[in-house]
Short mmCIF file of C-alpha atoms in Angstrom, two decimals:
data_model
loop_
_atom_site.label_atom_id
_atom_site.label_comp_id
_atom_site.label_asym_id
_atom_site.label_seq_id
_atom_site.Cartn_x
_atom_site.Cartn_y
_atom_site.Cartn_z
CA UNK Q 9 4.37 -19.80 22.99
CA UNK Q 10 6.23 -16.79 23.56
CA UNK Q 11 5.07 -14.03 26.17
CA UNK Q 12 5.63 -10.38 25.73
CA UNK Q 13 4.22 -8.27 28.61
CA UNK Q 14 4.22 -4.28 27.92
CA UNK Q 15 3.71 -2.11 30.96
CA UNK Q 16 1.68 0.34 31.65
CA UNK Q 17 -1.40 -0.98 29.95
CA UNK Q 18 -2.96 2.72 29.79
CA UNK Q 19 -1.43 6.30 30.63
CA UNK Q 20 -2.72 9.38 30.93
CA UNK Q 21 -0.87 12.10 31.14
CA UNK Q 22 -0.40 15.73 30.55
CA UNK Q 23 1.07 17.56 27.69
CA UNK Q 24 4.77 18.54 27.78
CA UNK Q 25 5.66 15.45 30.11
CA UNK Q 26 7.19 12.21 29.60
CA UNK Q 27 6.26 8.77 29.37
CA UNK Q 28 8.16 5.58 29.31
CA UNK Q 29 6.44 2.32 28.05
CA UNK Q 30 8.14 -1.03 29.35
CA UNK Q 31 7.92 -3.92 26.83
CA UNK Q 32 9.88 -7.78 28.58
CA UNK Q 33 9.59 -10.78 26.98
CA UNK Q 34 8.90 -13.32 29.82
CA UNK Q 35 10.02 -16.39 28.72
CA UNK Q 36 12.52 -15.87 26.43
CA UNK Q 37 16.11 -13.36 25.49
CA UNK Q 38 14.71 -11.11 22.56
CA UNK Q 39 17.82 -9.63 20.64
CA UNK Q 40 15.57 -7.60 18.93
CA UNK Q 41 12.59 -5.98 19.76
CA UNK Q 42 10.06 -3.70 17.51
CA UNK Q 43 8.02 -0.49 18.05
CA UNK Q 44 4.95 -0.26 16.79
CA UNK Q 45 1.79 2.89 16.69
CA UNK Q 46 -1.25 1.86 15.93
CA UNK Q 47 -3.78 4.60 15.42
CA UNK Q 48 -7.34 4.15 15.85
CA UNK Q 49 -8.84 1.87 12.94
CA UNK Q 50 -5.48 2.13 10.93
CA UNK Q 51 -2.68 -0.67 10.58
CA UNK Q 52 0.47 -1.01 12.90
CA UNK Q 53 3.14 1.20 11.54
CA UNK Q 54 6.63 0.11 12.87
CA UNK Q 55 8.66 3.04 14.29
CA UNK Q 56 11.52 1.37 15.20
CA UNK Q 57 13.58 -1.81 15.71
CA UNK Q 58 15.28 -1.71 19.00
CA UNK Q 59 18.33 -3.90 19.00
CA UNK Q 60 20.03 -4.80 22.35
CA UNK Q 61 23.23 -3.17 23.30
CA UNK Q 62 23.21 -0.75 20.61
CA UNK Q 63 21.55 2.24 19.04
CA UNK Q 64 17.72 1.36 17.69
CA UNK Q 65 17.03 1.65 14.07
CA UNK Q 66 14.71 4.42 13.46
CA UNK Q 67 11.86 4.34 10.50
CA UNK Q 68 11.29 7.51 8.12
CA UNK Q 69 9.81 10.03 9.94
CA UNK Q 70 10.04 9.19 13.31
CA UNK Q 71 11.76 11.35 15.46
CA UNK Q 72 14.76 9.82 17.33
CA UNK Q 73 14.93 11.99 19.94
CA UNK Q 74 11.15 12.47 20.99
CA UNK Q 75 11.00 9.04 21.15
CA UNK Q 76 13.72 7.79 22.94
CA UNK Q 77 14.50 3.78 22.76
CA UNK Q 78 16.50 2.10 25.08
CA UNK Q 79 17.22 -1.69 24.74
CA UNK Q 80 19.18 -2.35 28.19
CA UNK Q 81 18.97 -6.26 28.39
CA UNK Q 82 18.00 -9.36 26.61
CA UNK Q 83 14.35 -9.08 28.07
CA UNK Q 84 13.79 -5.66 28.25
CA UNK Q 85 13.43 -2.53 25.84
CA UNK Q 86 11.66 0.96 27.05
CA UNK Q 87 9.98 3.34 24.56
CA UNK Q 88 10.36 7.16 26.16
CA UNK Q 89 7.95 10.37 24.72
CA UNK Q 90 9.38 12.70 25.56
CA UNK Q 91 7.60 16.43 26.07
CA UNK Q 92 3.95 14.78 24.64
CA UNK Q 93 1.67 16.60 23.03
CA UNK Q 94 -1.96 15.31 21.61
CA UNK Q 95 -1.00 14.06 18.46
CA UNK Q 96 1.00 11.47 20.54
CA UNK Q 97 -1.99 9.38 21.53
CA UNK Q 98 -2.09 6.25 20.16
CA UNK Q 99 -1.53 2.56 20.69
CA UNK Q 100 1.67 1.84 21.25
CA UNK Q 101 2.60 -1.73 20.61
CA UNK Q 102 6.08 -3.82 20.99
CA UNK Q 103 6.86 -6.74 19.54
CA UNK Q 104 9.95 -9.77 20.08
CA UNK Q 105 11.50 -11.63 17.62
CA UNK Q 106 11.68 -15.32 18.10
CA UNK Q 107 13.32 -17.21 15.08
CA UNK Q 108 11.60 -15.47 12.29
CA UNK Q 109 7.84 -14.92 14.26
CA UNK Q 110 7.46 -12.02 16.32
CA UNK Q 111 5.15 -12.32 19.33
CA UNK Q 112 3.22 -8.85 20.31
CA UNK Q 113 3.19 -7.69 23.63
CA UNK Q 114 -0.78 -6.38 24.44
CA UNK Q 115 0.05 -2.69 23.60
CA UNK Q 116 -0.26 0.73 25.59
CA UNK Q 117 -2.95 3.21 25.07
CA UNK Q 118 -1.60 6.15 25.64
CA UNK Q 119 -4.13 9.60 25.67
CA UNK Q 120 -2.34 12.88 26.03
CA UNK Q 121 -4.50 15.45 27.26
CA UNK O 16 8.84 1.57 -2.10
CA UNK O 17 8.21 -1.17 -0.05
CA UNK O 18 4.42 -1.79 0.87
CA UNK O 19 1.32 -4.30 1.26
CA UNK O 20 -1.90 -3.77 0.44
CA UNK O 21 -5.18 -5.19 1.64
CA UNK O 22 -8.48 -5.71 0.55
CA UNK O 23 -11.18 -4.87 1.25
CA UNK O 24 -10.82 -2.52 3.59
CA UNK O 25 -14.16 -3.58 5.67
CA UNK O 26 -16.43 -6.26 5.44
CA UNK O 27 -20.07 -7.54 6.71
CA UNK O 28 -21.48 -10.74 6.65
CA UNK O 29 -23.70 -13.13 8.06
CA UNK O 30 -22.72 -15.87 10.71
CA UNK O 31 -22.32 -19.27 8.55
CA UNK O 32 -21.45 -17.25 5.25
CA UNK O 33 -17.83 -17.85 4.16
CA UNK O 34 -15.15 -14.92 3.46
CA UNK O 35 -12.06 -14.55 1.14
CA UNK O 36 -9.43 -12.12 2.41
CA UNK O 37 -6.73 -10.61 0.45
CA UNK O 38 -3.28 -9.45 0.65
CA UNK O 39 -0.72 -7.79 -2.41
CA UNK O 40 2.64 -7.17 -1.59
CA UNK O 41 5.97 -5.56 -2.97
CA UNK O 42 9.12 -6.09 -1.13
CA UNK O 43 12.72 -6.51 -1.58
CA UNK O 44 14.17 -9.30 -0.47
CA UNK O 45 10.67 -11.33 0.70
CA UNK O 46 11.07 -13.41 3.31
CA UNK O 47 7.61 -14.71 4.89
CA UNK O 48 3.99 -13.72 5.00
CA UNK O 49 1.98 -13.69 7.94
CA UNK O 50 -1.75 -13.03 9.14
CA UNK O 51 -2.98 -11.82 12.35
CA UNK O 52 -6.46 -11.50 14.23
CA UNK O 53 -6.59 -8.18 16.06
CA UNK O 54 -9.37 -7.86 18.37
CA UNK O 55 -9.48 -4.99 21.36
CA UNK O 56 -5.53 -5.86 22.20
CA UNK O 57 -2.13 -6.75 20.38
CA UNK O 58 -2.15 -9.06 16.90
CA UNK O 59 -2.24 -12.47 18.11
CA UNK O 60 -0.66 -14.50 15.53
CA UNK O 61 -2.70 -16.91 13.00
CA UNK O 62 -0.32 -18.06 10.01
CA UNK O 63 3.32 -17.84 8.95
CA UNK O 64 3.41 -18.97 4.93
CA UNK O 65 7.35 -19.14 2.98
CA UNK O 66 6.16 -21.32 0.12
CA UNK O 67 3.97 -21.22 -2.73
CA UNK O 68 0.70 -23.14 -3.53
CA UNK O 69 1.34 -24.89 0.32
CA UNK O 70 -2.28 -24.45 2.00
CA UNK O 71 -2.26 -23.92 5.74
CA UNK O 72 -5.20 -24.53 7.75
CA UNK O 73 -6.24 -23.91 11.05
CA UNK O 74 -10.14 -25.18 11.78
CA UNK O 75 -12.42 -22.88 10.10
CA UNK O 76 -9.00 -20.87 8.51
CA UNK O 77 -6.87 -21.36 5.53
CA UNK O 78 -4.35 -19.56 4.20
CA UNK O 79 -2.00 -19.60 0.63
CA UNK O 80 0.52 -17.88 -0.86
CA UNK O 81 1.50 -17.47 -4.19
CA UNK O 82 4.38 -15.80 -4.78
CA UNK O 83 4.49 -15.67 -8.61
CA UNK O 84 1.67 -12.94 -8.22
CA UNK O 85 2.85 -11.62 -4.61
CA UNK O 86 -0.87 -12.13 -3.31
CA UNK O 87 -2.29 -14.03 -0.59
CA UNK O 88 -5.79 -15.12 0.42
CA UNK O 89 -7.35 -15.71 4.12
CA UNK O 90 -10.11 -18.00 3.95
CA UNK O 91 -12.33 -18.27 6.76
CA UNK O 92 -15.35 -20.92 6.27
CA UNK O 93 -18.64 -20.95 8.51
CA UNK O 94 -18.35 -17.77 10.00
CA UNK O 95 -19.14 -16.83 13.34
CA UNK O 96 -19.76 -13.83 15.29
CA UNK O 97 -16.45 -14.31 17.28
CA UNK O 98 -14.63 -13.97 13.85
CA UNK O 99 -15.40 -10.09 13.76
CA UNK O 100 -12.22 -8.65 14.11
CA UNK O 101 -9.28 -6.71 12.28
CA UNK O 102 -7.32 -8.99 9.74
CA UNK O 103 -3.69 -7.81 9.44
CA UNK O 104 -1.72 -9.23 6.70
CA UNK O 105 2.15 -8.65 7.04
CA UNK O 106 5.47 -9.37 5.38
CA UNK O 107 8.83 -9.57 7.22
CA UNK O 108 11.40 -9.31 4.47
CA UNK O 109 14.85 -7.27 4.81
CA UNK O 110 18.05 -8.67 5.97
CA UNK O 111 19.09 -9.40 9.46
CA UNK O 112 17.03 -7.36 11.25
CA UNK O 113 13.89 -9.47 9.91
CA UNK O 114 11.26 -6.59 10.25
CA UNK O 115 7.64 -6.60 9.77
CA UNK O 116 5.43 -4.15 7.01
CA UNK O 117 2.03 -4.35 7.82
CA UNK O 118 -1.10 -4.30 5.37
CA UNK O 119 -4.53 -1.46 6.06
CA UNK O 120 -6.37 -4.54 7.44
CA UNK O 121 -9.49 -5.70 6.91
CA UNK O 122 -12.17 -4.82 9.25
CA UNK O 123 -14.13 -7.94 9.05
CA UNK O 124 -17.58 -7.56 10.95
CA UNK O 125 -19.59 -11.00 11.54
CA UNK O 126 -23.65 -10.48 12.69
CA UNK O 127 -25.68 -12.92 14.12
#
C-alpha cells in the first residue's frame, strides 16, 4: 500500500516559536494532501487540504496564517505554527490521497510548553 | 451542516464477546464511507463501502452500509484484547477535492 512518512515524530518546543511538520508520501505523487489535529481522546478534525502548486484550502476556524501550509512538490507538503502557544499541542496528522483512499502518515505530537 | 455521528462513544467487553459499531451521517454530495482502527499512531485503514446492503468482511470484521438510512454498522465477532482501540468512522463526500469528515469514535476497550 501507500506510505506516508511525517517528520518529526515528536517536538517540543517553546512558546512564541515555530514549528514546521514534514508530511512525503514515499511511494507515490500525492496531488493533494490533508491536515489533520487530533486532540487527546477526540476525533481527527481536518484543518486543511493542501493542494500542490497552489494555495491550501483552509477549514472554518483555522487560522491561515498561524498555520502556514506549503505544498512545494508532488511528495511533499509542510505544516508551519507559527509563534505557538499551549493550546497548540496536539496531534498533528497528514494524510495523501490515492484514488479516492487516503493513507495517514503516523502523526506528530507536538507539546508546547 | 455537514457531520457524522458515532455511537457509542466508549465501549467494554469481554475477549470472545461480539460488538456492533455504529455510524450516522449527513452529507452533501456522499461519496464513500470508511472505517479506521486507531491505536497509539495514525488511522490505519480497515474498510472503504460505496454501495448499499454489499457486506465487506475482513476475518473477524464486517462492515455495511445502507444508504437509504445514512447509517453504517462495524461488526467485529470473537473479540480479542488486540481489538481495543479507537474506531473512526468517516465519510469523504464533496467534489474534487474528495475530503474526509470524521465521526467522535468509539473507544472500544477489549479485557482479557
Amino acid at each position: 500500500g501507500a506510505v506516508v512518512s511525517q517528520h518529526p515524530s515528536r517536538v517540543i518546543c517553546k512558546s512564541g516559536t515555530s514549528v514546521k511538520i514534514e508530511c512525503r508520501s514515499l511511494d507515490f505523487q500525492a496531488t493533494t494532501m490533508f491536515w489533520y489535529r487530533q486532540f487527546p481522546k477526540q476525533s481527527l478534525m481536518l484543518m486543511a487540504t493542501s493542494n500542490e502548486g497552489s494555495k491550501a484550502t483552509y477549514e472554518q476556524g483555522v487560522e491561515k496564517d498561524k498555520f502556514l501550509i506549503n505544498h512545494a512538490s508532488l511528495t511533499l507538503s509542510t505544516l508551519t505554527v507559527t509563534s505557538a502557544h499551549p493550546e497548540d499541542s496536539s496531534f498533528y496528522i497528514c494524510s495523501a490521497r490515492v484514488i479516492g483512499e487516503q493513507y495517514f502518515g503516523p502523526g506528530t505530537r507536538l507539546t508546547v510548553t | 451542516e455537514d457531520k457524522v455521528v458515532q455511537s457509542p462513544l466508549s465501549l467494554v467487553v469481554h475477549e470472545g464477546d461480539t460488538v456492533t459499531l455504529n455510524c450516522s451521517y449527513e452529507v452533501t454530495n456522499f461519496r464513500s464511507l470508511l472505517w479506521y482502527k486507531q491505536e497509539k499512531k495514525a488511522p490505519t485503514f480497515l474498510f472503504m463501502l460505496t454501495s448499499s446492503g454489499i457486506e465487506k468482511k475482513s476475518g473477524r470484521l464486517s462492515s455495511i452500509l445502507d444508504k437509504k438510512e445514512l447509517f453504517s454498522i462495524l461488526n467485529i465477532t470473537a473479540t480479542q484484547t488486540g481489538d481495543s482501540a479507537i474506531y473512526l468512522c468517516a465519510v469523504s463526500f464533496g467534489g474534487a477535492t474528495n475530503k474526509l469528515i470524521f465521526g467522535t469514535g468509539t473507544l472500544l476497550a477489549v479485557q482479557p
